[in-house]
C-alpha cells in the first residue's frame, strides 16, 4: 500500500536538464524564464514561505494521523503508516487543512474504521498544534521575540523590492483566514499585503489558491504571464504553473534557517514545475534583476 501511495506524488516534470545558479547567489534556475512583460502580481503562500510561526506542523499532523490509522487495527507498521501519511499530507500541502483531514477519514474508512467528521480531526490537530506554537505567538505579541526571528530570512526586503517594482502582493494560505490575518499582523506583514490576505474559510468549497489566482486575472484582465507565485508547497507551485505564471519555489529550511535549500522540498517542487528555487530571500534582488533583465 505504501508503494502505491509513493506514486501518488505526481511528478509532472519527468526530466529537468542541468540547472544553474545565478552567479554568486543561492538562486537556482531550473528553467530559463524570459518574460514578455513585467510581473504585476505576486501570490505568496504563508506558512513555510514567509512565516515560521507554524514551523514543525507536520510533526504534529503526521503522528496524530498515524495514531488514528493504527486505531483501526490495521496490520501496517507505524513506519509504513508514517510514510503513507507523510505523502498525502505533503501532496495536499497548500490546500486548506480540511482536505488533509478528509483524506485521513477516507484512509480510516478504507481500513474498516468508522471515521469521525473531518472537522473533528481538524480541531484536534489545531489544538495539538497550538500547544506547540502558543509560546511563539505570545513571544511575538509581547515583543520578547522579534518578528524577523520567525520569518524566512530577508522576507521584508523581498516584499519591499517587489513593491518598489510596482508588483501588487497577495497572500493566500490554506490555514484558517482569521489566524493568517492575526499572524501576518504580529509578524509585521500586514502593511505589505493590505486587504489581499486570504485563507481557509468555514465553507471550504468557496476558497482555494486557484480561485485567488483566477480572480486576480479576471478582475485585472491580465494574462497568467504577469503572475509570480512563491511557495514551499506543492499546490501553489502547481496552480501558478497551471495559470501560466512563473513559479518560485521557496525550499526553506524552516527549523535551521540555514540558507541552504531543504532538498526534499526542492526536489518535489521542481517535480511540479518550479522555474526557480531559492532557500530563502537573501538573494531576492538577484531574482528580480534576472526576471526583469530584458524589460524596459
Ligand atoms: Mg507553505
PDB file of C-alpha atoms and ligand atoms in Angstrom:
ATOM      1  CA  UNK A   1       0.000   0.000   0.000  1.00  0.00           C
ATOM      2  CA  UNK A   2       2.728   2.457   0.840  1.00  0.00           C
ATOM      3  CA  UNK A   3       4.322   1.770  -2.528  1.00  0.00           C
ATOM      4  CA  UNK A   4       1.127   2.705  -4.350  1.00  0.00           C
ATOM      5  CA  UNK A   5       0.926   5.909  -2.373  1.00  0.00           C
ATOM      6  CA  UNK A   6       4.528   6.745  -3.060  1.00  0.00           C
ATOM      7  CA  UNK A   7       3.367   7.098  -6.654  1.00  0.00           C
ATOM      8  CA  UNK A   8       0.586   9.425  -5.552  1.00  0.00           C
ATOM      9  CA  UNK A   9       3.169  12.128  -5.756  1.00  0.00           C
ATOM     10  CA  UNK A  10       2.507  13.056  -9.342  1.00  0.00           C
ATOM     11  CA  UNK A  11       5.700  14.178 -10.872  1.00  0.00           C
ATOM     12  CA  UNK A  12       4.712  16.381 -13.792  1.00  0.00           C
ATOM     13  CA  UNK A  13       8.178  17.175 -14.976  1.00  0.00           C
ATOM     14  CA  UNK A  14       9.949  13.955 -15.795  1.00  0.00           C
ATOM     15  CA  UNK A  15      13.429  15.197 -16.527  1.00  0.00           C
ATOM     16  CA  UNK A  16      14.904  18.595 -15.976  1.00  0.00           C
ATOM     17  CA  UNK A  17      18.203  19.323 -17.627  1.00  0.00           C
ATOM     18  CA  UNK A  18      21.123  20.612 -15.629  1.00  0.00           C
ATOM     19  CA  UNK A  19      20.194  23.612 -13.532  1.00  0.00           C
ATOM     20  CA  UNK A  20      22.393  26.637 -12.928  1.00  0.00           C
ATOM     21  CA  UNK A  21      22.861  29.186 -10.170  1.00  0.00           C
ATOM     22  CA  UNK A  22      22.826  32.914 -10.730  1.00  0.00           C
ATOM     23  CA  UNK A  23      26.497  33.799 -10.183  1.00  0.00           C
ATOM     24  CA  UNK A  24      27.453  34.226  -6.558  1.00  0.00           C
ATOM     25  CA  UNK A  25      23.943  33.522  -5.276  1.00  0.00           C
ATOM     26  CA  UNK A  26      21.784  30.733  -3.876  1.00  0.00           C
ATOM     27  CA  UNK A  27      19.266  31.234  -6.711  1.00  0.00           C
ATOM     28  CA  UNK A  28      18.856  28.059  -8.747  1.00  0.00           C
ATOM     29  CA  UNK A  29      17.438  28.468 -12.239  1.00  0.00           C
ATOM     30  CA  UNK A  30      15.665  25.269 -13.182  1.00  0.00           C
ATOM     31  CA  UNK A  31      14.246  26.627 -16.418  1.00  0.00           C
ATOM     32  CA  UNK A  32      15.246  29.918 -18.014  1.00  0.00           C
ATOM     33  CA  UNK A  33      12.445  32.452 -17.673  1.00  0.00           C
ATOM     34  CA  UNK A  34      12.012  35.119 -20.327  1.00  0.00           C
ATOM     35  CA  UNK A  35       9.077  37.396 -19.685  1.00  0.00           C
ATOM     36  CA  UNK A  36       7.267  39.398 -22.356  1.00  0.00           C
ATOM     37  CA  UNK A  37       6.017  41.933 -19.819  1.00  0.00           C
ATOM     38  CA  UNK A  38       6.925  42.793 -16.240  1.00  0.00           C
ATOM     39  CA  UNK A  39       5.203  40.881 -13.429  1.00  0.00           C
ATOM     40  CA  UNK A  40       2.243  42.783 -11.976  1.00  0.00           C
ATOM     41  CA  UNK A  41       1.049  40.443  -9.237  1.00  0.00           C
ATOM     42  CA  UNK A  42       2.798  38.128  -6.821  1.00  0.00           C
ATOM     43  CA  UNK A  43       0.910  35.486  -4.858  1.00  0.00           C
ATOM     44  CA  UNK A  44       2.662  34.258  -1.720  1.00  0.00           C
ATOM     45  CA  UNK A  45       1.966  31.208   0.352  1.00  0.00           C
ATOM     46  CA  UNK A  46       2.208  31.976   4.069  1.00  0.00           C
ATOM     47  CA  UNK A  47       3.425  29.097   6.282  1.00  0.00           C
ATOM     48  CA  UNK A  48       6.917  27.947   5.411  1.00  0.00           C
ATOM     49  CA  UNK A  49       7.215  30.582   2.693  1.00  0.00           C
ATOM     50  CA  UNK A  50       7.139  33.718   4.836  1.00  0.00           C
ATOM     51  CA  UNK A  51       6.048  32.702   8.328  1.00  0.00           C
ATOM     52  CA  UNK A  52       7.836  30.243  10.578  1.00  0.00           C
ATOM     53  CA  UNK A  53       5.299  30.551  13.399  1.00  0.00           C
ATOM     54  CA  UNK A  54       3.859  27.137  12.464  1.00  0.00           C
ATOM     55  CA  UNK A  55       7.225  25.517  11.854  1.00  0.00           C
ATOM     56  CA  UNK A  56       7.050  21.834  12.707  1.00  0.00           C
ATOM     57  CA  UNK A  57       3.357  21.419  11.879  1.00  0.00           C
ATOM     58  CA  UNK A  58       3.983  18.098  10.039  1.00  0.00           C
ATOM     59  CA  UNK A  59       5.467  16.683  13.255  1.00  0.00           C
ATOM     60  CA  UNK A  60       2.100  17.331  14.862  1.00  0.00           C
ATOM     61  CA  UNK A  61      -0.188  16.319  11.997  1.00  0.00           C
ATOM     62  CA  UNK A  62       1.572  13.158  10.861  1.00  0.00           C
ATOM     63  CA  UNK A  63       1.811  11.349  14.257  1.00  0.00           C
ATOM     64  CA  UNK A  64      -1.781  12.299  15.036  1.00  0.00           C
ATOM     65  CA  UNK A  65      -2.919  10.676  11.792  1.00  0.00           C
ATOM     66  CA  UNK A  66      -0.726   7.616  12.286  1.00  0.00           C
ATOM     67  CA  UNK A  67      -2.336   7.193  15.705  1.00  0.00           C
ATOM     68  CA  UNK A  68      -5.837   7.379  14.183  1.00  0.00           C
ATOM     69  CA  UNK A  69      -4.928   4.847  11.487  1.00  0.00           C
ATOM     70  CA  UNK A  70      -3.280   2.482  13.974  1.00  0.00           C
ATOM     71  CA  UNK A  71      -6.529   2.523  15.966  1.00  0.00           C
ATOM     72  CA  UNK A  72      -8.299   0.836  13.018  1.00  0.00           C
ATOM     73  CA  UNK A  73      -6.354  -2.323  13.851  1.00  0.00           C
ATOM     74  CA  UNK A  74      -4.508  -2.307  10.529  1.00  0.00           C
ATOM     75  CA  UNK A  75      -1.550  -4.659  10.255  1.00  0.00           C
ATOM     76  CA  UNK A  76       0.616  -1.954   8.654  1.00  0.00           C
ATOM     77  CA  UNK A  77       3.652  -0.982  10.696  1.00  0.00           C
ATOM     78  CA  UNK A  78       3.951   2.512  12.182  1.00  0.00           C
ATOM     79  CA  UNK A  79       6.840   3.090   9.758  1.00  0.00           C
ATOM     80  CA  UNK A  80       4.699   2.254   6.727  1.00  0.00           C
ATOM     81  CA  UNK A  81       1.825   4.333   8.011  1.00  0.00           C
ATOM     82  CA  UNK A  82       4.128   7.273   8.599  1.00  0.00           C
ATOM     83  CA  UNK A  83       5.378   7.059   5.033  1.00  0.00           C
ATOM     84  CA  UNK A  84       1.868   6.835   3.668  1.00  0.00           C
ATOM     85  CA  UNK A  85       0.605   9.745   5.766  1.00  0.00           C
ATOM     86  CA  UNK A  86       3.605  11.935   5.010  1.00  0.00           C
ATOM     87  CA  UNK A  87       2.993  11.501   1.307  1.00  0.00           C
ATOM     88  CA  UNK A  88      -0.628  12.511   1.260  1.00  0.00           C
ATOM     89  CA  UNK A  89      -0.123  15.286   3.810  1.00  0.00           C
ATOM     90  CA  UNK A  90       2.632  16.813   1.696  1.00  0.00           C
ATOM     91  CA  UNK A  91       0.815  16.304  -1.551  1.00  0.00           C
ATOM     92  CA  UNK A  92      -2.151  18.240  -0.162  1.00  0.00           C
ATOM     93  CA  UNK A  93       0.071  20.851   1.490  1.00  0.00           C
ATOM     94  CA  UNK A  94      -1.105  24.232   0.271  1.00  0.00           C
ATOM     95  CA  UNK A  95      -4.755  23.327   0.164  1.00  0.00           C
ATOM     96  CA  UNK A  96      -6.918  24.071   3.172  1.00  0.00           C
ATOM     97  CA  UNK A  97      -6.161  21.850   6.162  1.00  0.00           C
ATOM     98  CA  UNK A  98      -9.612  20.257   5.944  1.00  0.00           C
ATOM     99  CA  UNK A  99      -8.558  18.404   2.767  1.00  0.00           C
ATOM    100  CA  UNK A 100      -5.833  16.581   4.666  1.00  0.00           C
ATOM    101  CA  UNK A 101      -8.445  15.588   7.240  1.00  0.00           C
ATOM    102  CA  UNK A 102     -10.915  14.457   4.559  1.00  0.00           C
ATOM    103  CA  UNK A 103      -8.162  12.217   3.225  1.00  0.00           C
ATOM    104  CA  UNK A 104      -7.490  10.875   6.722  1.00  0.00           C
ATOM    105  CA  UNK A 105     -11.179   9.974   7.070  1.00  0.00           C
ATOM    106  CA  UNK A 106     -11.026   8.144   3.713  1.00  0.00           C
ATOM    107  CA  UNK A 107      -7.949   6.202   4.795  1.00  0.00           C
ATOM    108  CA  UNK A 108      -9.638   5.220   8.083  1.00  0.00           C
ATOM    109  CA  UNK A 109     -12.668   4.026   6.148  1.00  0.00           C
ATOM    110  CA  UNK A 110     -10.502   2.075   3.713  1.00  0.00           C
ATOM    111  CA  UNK A 111      -9.173   0.154   6.736  1.00  0.00           C
ATOM    112  CA  UNK A 112     -12.618  -0.725   8.024  1.00  0.00           C
ATOM    113  CA  UNK A 113     -12.765   2.030  10.651  1.00  0.00           C
ATOM    114  CA  UNK A 114     -15.608   4.500  11.130  1.00  0.00           C
ATOM    115  CA  UNK A 115     -14.148   7.956  10.741  1.00  0.00           C
ATOM    116  CA  UNK A 116     -15.439  11.000  12.553  1.00  0.00           C
ATOM    117  CA  UNK A 117     -16.332  14.210  10.756  1.00  0.00           C
ATOM    118  CA  UNK A 118     -13.118  15.576   9.175  1.00  0.00           C
ATOM    119  CA  UNK A 119     -13.769  18.829  11.015  1.00  0.00           C
ATOM    120  CA  UNK A 120     -13.301  16.987  14.324  1.00  0.00           C
ATOM    121  CA  UNK A 121      -9.852  15.825  13.203  1.00  0.00           C
ATOM    122  CA  UNK A 122      -9.003  19.345  12.102  1.00  0.00           C
ATOM    123  CA  UNK A 123      -9.980  20.693  15.513  1.00  0.00           C
ATOM    124  CA  UNK A 124      -7.900  18.089  17.336  1.00  0.00           C
ATOM    125  CA  UNK A 125      -4.916  18.849  15.101  1.00  0.00           C
ATOM    126  CA  UNK A 126      -5.306  22.517  15.736  1.00  0.00           C
ATOM    127  CA  UNK A 127      -5.411  22.050  19.493  1.00  0.00           C
ATOM    128  CA  UNK A 128      -2.212  19.991  19.376  1.00  0.00           C
ATOM    129  CA  UNK A 129      -0.515  22.497  17.066  1.00  0.00           C
ATOM    130  CA  UNK A 130      -1.493  25.424  19.288  1.00  0.00           C
ATOM    131  CA  UNK A 131       0.199  23.703  22.252  1.00  0.00           C
ATOM    132  CA  UNK A 132       3.367  23.763  20.191  1.00  0.00           C
ATOM    133  CA  UNK A 133       3.146  27.301  18.827  1.00  0.00           C
ATOM    134  CA  UNK A 134       1.287  29.273  21.508  1.00  0.00           C
ATOM    135  CA  UNK A 135       4.562  30.345  23.110  1.00  0.00           C
ATOM    136  CA  UNK A 136       5.839  31.674  19.777  1.00  0.00           C
ATOM    137  CA  UNK A 137       2.696  33.696  19.212  1.00  0.00           C
ATOM    138  CA  UNK A 138       2.846  35.068  22.754  1.00  0.00           C
ATOM    139  CA  UNK A 139       6.526  35.962  22.425  1.00  0.00           C
ATOM    140  CA  UNK A 140       5.805  37.897  19.235  1.00  0.00           C
ATOM    141  CA  UNK A 141       2.920  39.748  20.820  1.00  0.00           C
ATOM    142  CA  UNK A 142       4.886  40.679  23.927  1.00  0.00           C
ATOM    143  CA  UNK A 143       7.931  41.708  21.911  1.00  0.00           C
ATOM    144  CA  UNK A 144      10.132  39.048  23.533  1.00  0.00           C
ATOM    145  CA  UNK A 145      10.769  37.663  20.037  1.00  0.00           C
ATOM    146  CA  UNK A 146      11.448  39.963  17.119  1.00  0.00           C
ATOM    147  CA  UNK A 147       9.325  39.149  14.044  1.00  0.00           C
ATOM    148  CA  UNK A 148      12.471  38.588  11.959  1.00  0.00           C
ATOM    149  CA  UNK A 149      13.269  35.537  14.069  1.00  0.00           C
ATOM    150  CA  UNK A 150      10.050  33.864  12.979  1.00  0.00           C
ATOM    151  CA  UNK A 151      10.220  34.845   9.337  1.00  0.00           C
ATOM    152  CA  UNK A 152      12.037  33.193   6.462  1.00  0.00           C
ATOM    153  CA  UNK A 153      15.260  35.263   6.284  1.00  0.00           C
ATOM    154  CA  UNK A 154      15.032  38.574   4.384  1.00  0.00           C
ATOM    155  CA  UNK A 155      11.271  38.440   3.952  1.00  0.00           C
ATOM    156  CA  UNK A 156      10.770  42.198   4.458  1.00  0.00           C
ATOM    157  CA  UNK A 157      13.442  43.060   1.900  1.00  0.00           C
ATOM    158  CA  UNK A 158      11.907  40.812  -0.745  1.00  0.00           C
ATOM    159  CA  UNK A 159       8.442  42.258  -0.247  1.00  0.00           C
ATOM    160  CA  UNK A 160       9.831  45.796  -0.383  1.00  0.00           C
ATOM    161  CA  UNK A 161      11.744  45.075  -3.594  1.00  0.00           C
ATOM    162  CA  UNK A 162       8.625  43.761  -5.294  1.00  0.00           C
ATOM    163  CA  UNK A 163       6.594  46.750  -4.156  1.00  0.00           C
ATOM    164  CA  UNK A 164       9.251  49.115  -5.488  1.00  0.00           C
ATOM    165  CA  UNK A 165       8.967  47.368  -8.804  1.00  0.00           C
ATOM    166  CA  UNK A 166       5.239  48.018  -8.822  1.00  0.00           C
ATOM    167  CA  UNK A 167       4.122  44.479  -8.073  1.00  0.00           C
ATOM    168  CA  UNK A 168       0.893  44.027  -6.110  1.00  0.00           C
ATOM    169  CA  UNK A 169       1.234  41.470  -3.347  1.00  0.00           C
ATOM    170  CA  UNK A 170      -1.286  38.797  -2.399  1.00  0.00           C
ATOM    171  CA  UNK A 171      -1.185  36.325   0.454  1.00  0.00           C
ATOM    172  CA  UNK A 172      -3.087  33.051   0.051  1.00  0.00           C
ATOM    173  CA  UNK A 173      -2.905  30.358   2.710  1.00  0.00           C
ATOM    174  CA  UNK A 174      -4.511  27.027   3.496  1.00  0.00           C
ATOM    175  CA  UNK A 175      -4.508  27.983   7.200  1.00  0.00           C
ATOM    176  CA  UNK A 176      -7.738  29.470   8.604  1.00  0.00           C
ATOM    177  CA  UNK A 177      -8.042  33.067   7.499  1.00  0.00           C
ATOM    178  CA  UNK A 178      -8.503  34.539  10.984  1.00  0.00           C
ATOM    179  CA  UNK A 179      -5.172  33.026  12.068  1.00  0.00           C
ATOM    180  CA  UNK A 180      -3.407  34.089   8.884  1.00  0.00           C
ATOM    181  CA  UNK A 181      -4.514  37.686   9.403  1.00  0.00           C
ATOM    182  CA  UNK A 182      -3.514  37.631  13.059  1.00  0.00           C
ATOM    183  CA  UNK A 183      -0.108  36.070  12.424  1.00  0.00           C
ATOM    184  CA  UNK A 184       0.569  38.292   9.392  1.00  0.00           C
ATOM    185  CA  UNK A 185      -0.184  41.226  11.646  1.00  0.00           C
ATOM    186  CA  UNK A 186       2.100  40.243  14.541  1.00  0.00           C
ATOM    187  CA  UNK A 187       4.844  39.445  12.006  1.00  0.00           C
ATOM    188  CA  UNK A 188       4.607  42.947  10.552  1.00  0.00           C
ATOM    189  CA  UNK A 189       3.468  41.701   7.137  1.00  0.00           C
ATOM    190  CA  UNK A 190       0.013  43.257   7.001  1.00  0.00           C
ATOM    191  CA  UNK A 191       1.213  46.580   5.519  1.00  0.00           C
ATOM    192  CA  UNK A 192       2.727  44.810   2.508  1.00  0.00           C
ATOM    193  CA  UNK A 193      -0.427  42.930   1.608  1.00  0.00           C
ATOM    194  CA  UNK A 194      -3.168  45.349   2.699  1.00  0.00           C
ATOM    195  CA  UNK A 195      -6.551  43.746   2.124  1.00  0.00           C
ATOM    196  CA  UNK A 196      -5.137  40.997  -0.092  1.00  0.00           C
ATOM    197  CA  UNK A 197      -4.863  38.380   2.643  1.00  0.00           C
ATOM    198  CA  UNK A 198      -6.790  35.176   2.081  1.00  0.00           C
ATOM    199  CA  UNK A 199      -7.063  31.902   3.960  1.00  0.00           C
ATOM    200  CA  UNK A 200      -9.288  28.961   4.680  1.00  0.00           C
ATOM    201  CA  UNK A 201     -12.920  29.712   5.479  1.00  0.00           C
ATOM    202  CA  UNK A 202     -15.716  27.649   7.017  1.00  0.00           C
ATOM    203  CA  UNK A 203     -17.192  26.656   3.658  1.00  0.00           C
ATOM    204  CA  UNK A 204     -14.086  25.088   2.175  1.00  0.00           C
ATOM    205  CA  UNK A 205     -15.631  24.911  -1.296  1.00  0.00           C
ATOM    206  CA  UNK A 206     -15.620  28.696  -1.512  1.00  0.00           C
ATOM    207  CA  UNK A 207     -11.866  29.181  -1.221  1.00  0.00           C
ATOM    208  CA  UNK A 208      -8.782  27.867  -2.931  1.00  0.00           C
ATOM    209  CA  UNK A 209      -5.487  29.334  -4.083  1.00  0.00           C
ATOM    210  CA  UNK A 210      -6.655  28.552  -7.575  1.00  0.00           C
ATOM    211  CA  UNK A 211      -9.670  30.811  -7.019  1.00  0.00           C
ATOM    212  CA  UNK A 212      -7.463  33.639  -5.758  1.00  0.00           C
ATOM    213  CA  UNK A 213      -5.313  33.362  -8.877  1.00  0.00           C
ATOM    214  CA  UNK A 214      -8.304  33.219 -11.214  1.00  0.00           C
ATOM    215  CA  UNK A 215      -9.841  36.242  -9.563  1.00  0.00           C
ATOM    216  CA  UNK A 216      -6.667  38.315  -9.919  1.00  0.00           C
ATOM    217  CA  UNK A 217      -6.521  37.505 -13.611  1.00  0.00           C
ATOM    218  CA  UNK A 218     -10.211  38.125 -14.213  1.00  0.00           C
ATOM    219  CA  UNK A 219     -10.584  41.333 -12.240  1.00  0.00           C
ATOM    220  CA  UNK A 220      -7.479  42.876 -13.718  1.00  0.00           C
ATOM    221  CA  UNK A 221      -7.880  41.400 -17.174  1.00  0.00           C
ATOM    222  CA  UNK A 222      -4.294  40.230 -17.319  1.00  0.00           C
ATOM    223  CA  UNK A 223      -2.696  37.067 -18.603  1.00  0.00           C
ATOM    224  CA  UNK A 224      -1.134  34.470 -16.362  1.00  0.00           C
ATOM    225  CA  UNK A 225       2.298  35.513 -17.609  1.00  0.00           C
ATOM    226  CA  UNK A 226       2.062  38.625 -15.407  1.00  0.00           C
ATOM    227  CA  UNK A 227       1.924  36.494 -12.260  1.00  0.00           C
ATOM    228  CA  UNK A 228       4.628  35.357  -9.913  1.00  0.00           C
ATOM    229  CA  UNK A 229       3.854  32.630  -7.424  1.00  0.00           C
ATOM    230  CA  UNK A 230       6.032  31.912  -4.403  1.00  0.00           C
ATOM    231  CA  UNK A 231       5.604  28.957  -2.122  1.00  0.00           C
ATOM    232  CA  UNK A 232       7.072  25.954  -0.381  1.00  0.00           C
ATOM    233  CA  UNK A 233       4.093  23.685  -1.121  1.00  0.00           C
ATOM    234  CA  UNK A 234       3.029  21.504  -3.944  1.00  0.00           C
ATOM    235  CA  UNK A 235      -0.344  23.088  -4.557  1.00  0.00           C
ATOM    236  CA  UNK A 236       0.669  26.713  -5.103  1.00  0.00           C
ATOM    237  CA  UNK A 237       3.505  25.797  -7.457  1.00  0.00           C
ATOM    238  CA  UNK A 238       1.138  23.585  -9.442  1.00  0.00           C
ATOM    239  CA  UNK A 239      -1.553  26.294  -9.504  1.00  0.00           C
ATOM    240  CA  UNK A 240       0.759  29.069 -10.649  1.00  0.00           C
ATOM    241  CA  UNK A 241       2.163  26.926 -13.450  1.00  0.00           C
ATOM    242  CA  UNK A 242      -1.373  25.951 -14.448  1.00  0.00           C
ATOM    243  CA  UNK A 243      -2.207  29.643 -14.803  1.00  0.00           C
ATOM    244  CA  UNK A 244       0.843  30.303 -16.993  1.00  0.00           C
ATOM    245  CA  UNK A 245       2.790  32.212 -14.349  1.00  0.00           C
ATOM    246  CA  UNK A 246       6.346  31.976 -13.062  1.00  0.00           C
ATOM    247  CA  UNK A 247       6.775  29.677 -10.066  1.00  0.00           C
ATOM    248  CA  UNK A 248       9.440  30.411  -7.487  1.00  0.00           C
ATOM    249  CA  UNK A 249       9.884  27.553  -5.034  1.00  0.00           C
ATOM    250  CA  UNK A 250      10.944  28.637  -1.559  1.00  0.00           C
ATOM    251  CA  UNK A 251      12.654  25.452  -0.368  1.00  0.00           C
ATOM    252  CA  UNK A 252      13.002  26.887   3.111  1.00  0.00           C
ATOM    253  CA  UNK A 253      14.878  25.197   5.916  1.00  0.00           C
ATOM    254  CA  UNK A 254      12.264  26.131   8.495  1.00  0.00           C
ATOM    255  CA  UNK A 255      13.916  24.801  11.611  1.00  0.00           C
ATOM    256  CA  UNK A 256      17.521  25.762  10.838  1.00  0.00           C
ATOM    257  CA  UNK A 257      17.114  28.938   8.740  1.00  0.00           C
ATOM    258  CA  UNK A 258      20.458  27.875   7.323  1.00  0.00           C
ATOM    259  CA  UNK A 259      20.237  29.469   3.893  1.00  0.00           C
ATOM    260  CA  UNK A 260      20.589  26.018   2.388  1.00  0.00           C
ATOM    261  CA  UNK A 261      17.612  24.609   0.493  1.00  0.00           C
ATOM    262  CA  UNK A 262      15.570  21.828   2.007  1.00  0.00           C
ATOM    263  CA  UNK A 263      16.345  19.099  -0.507  1.00  0.00           C
ATOM    264  CA  UNK A 264      13.059  17.281  -0.094  1.00  0.00           C
ATOM    265  CA  UNK A 265      11.077  20.434  -0.867  1.00  0.00           C
ATOM    266  CA  UNK A 266      13.427  21.365  -3.691  1.00  0.00           C
ATOM    267  CA  UNK A 267      13.115  18.035  -5.491  1.00  0.00           C
ATOM    268  CA  UNK A 268       9.365  17.828  -5.106  1.00  0.00           C
ATOM    269  CA  UNK A 269       8.723  21.421  -6.165  1.00  0.00           C
ATOM    270  CA  UNK A 270      10.914  21.019  -9.236  1.00  0.00           C
ATOM    271  CA  UNK A 271       8.821  17.913  -9.930  1.00  0.00           C
ATOM    272  CA  UNK A 272       5.655  20.006 -10.245  1.00  0.00           C
ATOM    273  CA  UNK A 273       7.283  22.619 -12.426  1.00  0.00           C
ATOM    274  CA  UNK A 274       9.062  25.236 -10.292  1.00  0.00           C
ATOM    275  CA  UNK A 275      11.067  27.546 -12.553  1.00  0.00           C
ATOM    276  CA  UNK A 276      13.375  28.912  -9.879  1.00  0.00           C
ATOM    277  CA  UNK A 277      14.371  27.580  -6.445  1.00  0.00           C
ATOM    278  CA  UNK A 278      15.556  29.736  -3.548  1.00  0.00           C
ATOM    279  CA  UNK A 279      16.334  28.665   0.024  1.00  0.00           C
ATOM    280  CA  UNK A 280      15.117  31.999   1.433  1.00  0.00           C
ATOM    281  CA  UNK A 281      15.035  35.640   0.306  1.00  0.00           C
ATOM    282  CA  UNK A 282      18.678  36.637   0.859  1.00  0.00           C
ATOM    283  CA  UNK A 283      19.337  36.904  -2.882  1.00  0.00           C
ATOM    284  CA  UNK A 284      15.915  38.028  -3.936  1.00  0.00           C
ATOM    285  CA  UNK A 285      17.227  41.216  -5.570  1.00  0.00           C
ATOM    286  CA  UNK A 286      19.130  38.956  -7.982  1.00  0.00           C
ATOM    287  CA  UNK A 287      15.941  37.029  -8.752  1.00  0.00           C
ATOM    288  CA  UNK A 288      14.244  40.300  -9.708  1.00  0.00           C
ATOM    289  CA  UNK A 289      17.204  41.559 -11.737  1.00  0.00           C
ATOM    290  CA  UNK A 290      17.045  38.263 -13.616  1.00  0.00           C
ATOM    291  CA  UNK A 291      13.272  38.343 -14.227  1.00  0.00           C
ATOM    292  CA  UNK A 292      13.256  41.989 -15.287  1.00  0.00           C
ATOM    293  CA  UNK A 293      16.510  41.793 -17.268  1.00  0.00           C
ATOM    294  CA  UNK A 294      15.168  42.456 -20.781  1.00  0.00           C
ATOM    295  CA  UNK A 295      12.191  44.541 -19.807  1.00  0.00           C
ATOM    296  CA  UNK A 296      12.037  48.278 -20.161  1.00  0.00           C
TER     297      UNK A 296
HETATM  298 MG1  LIG B   1       3.621  26.507   2.956  1.00  0.00          MG
END
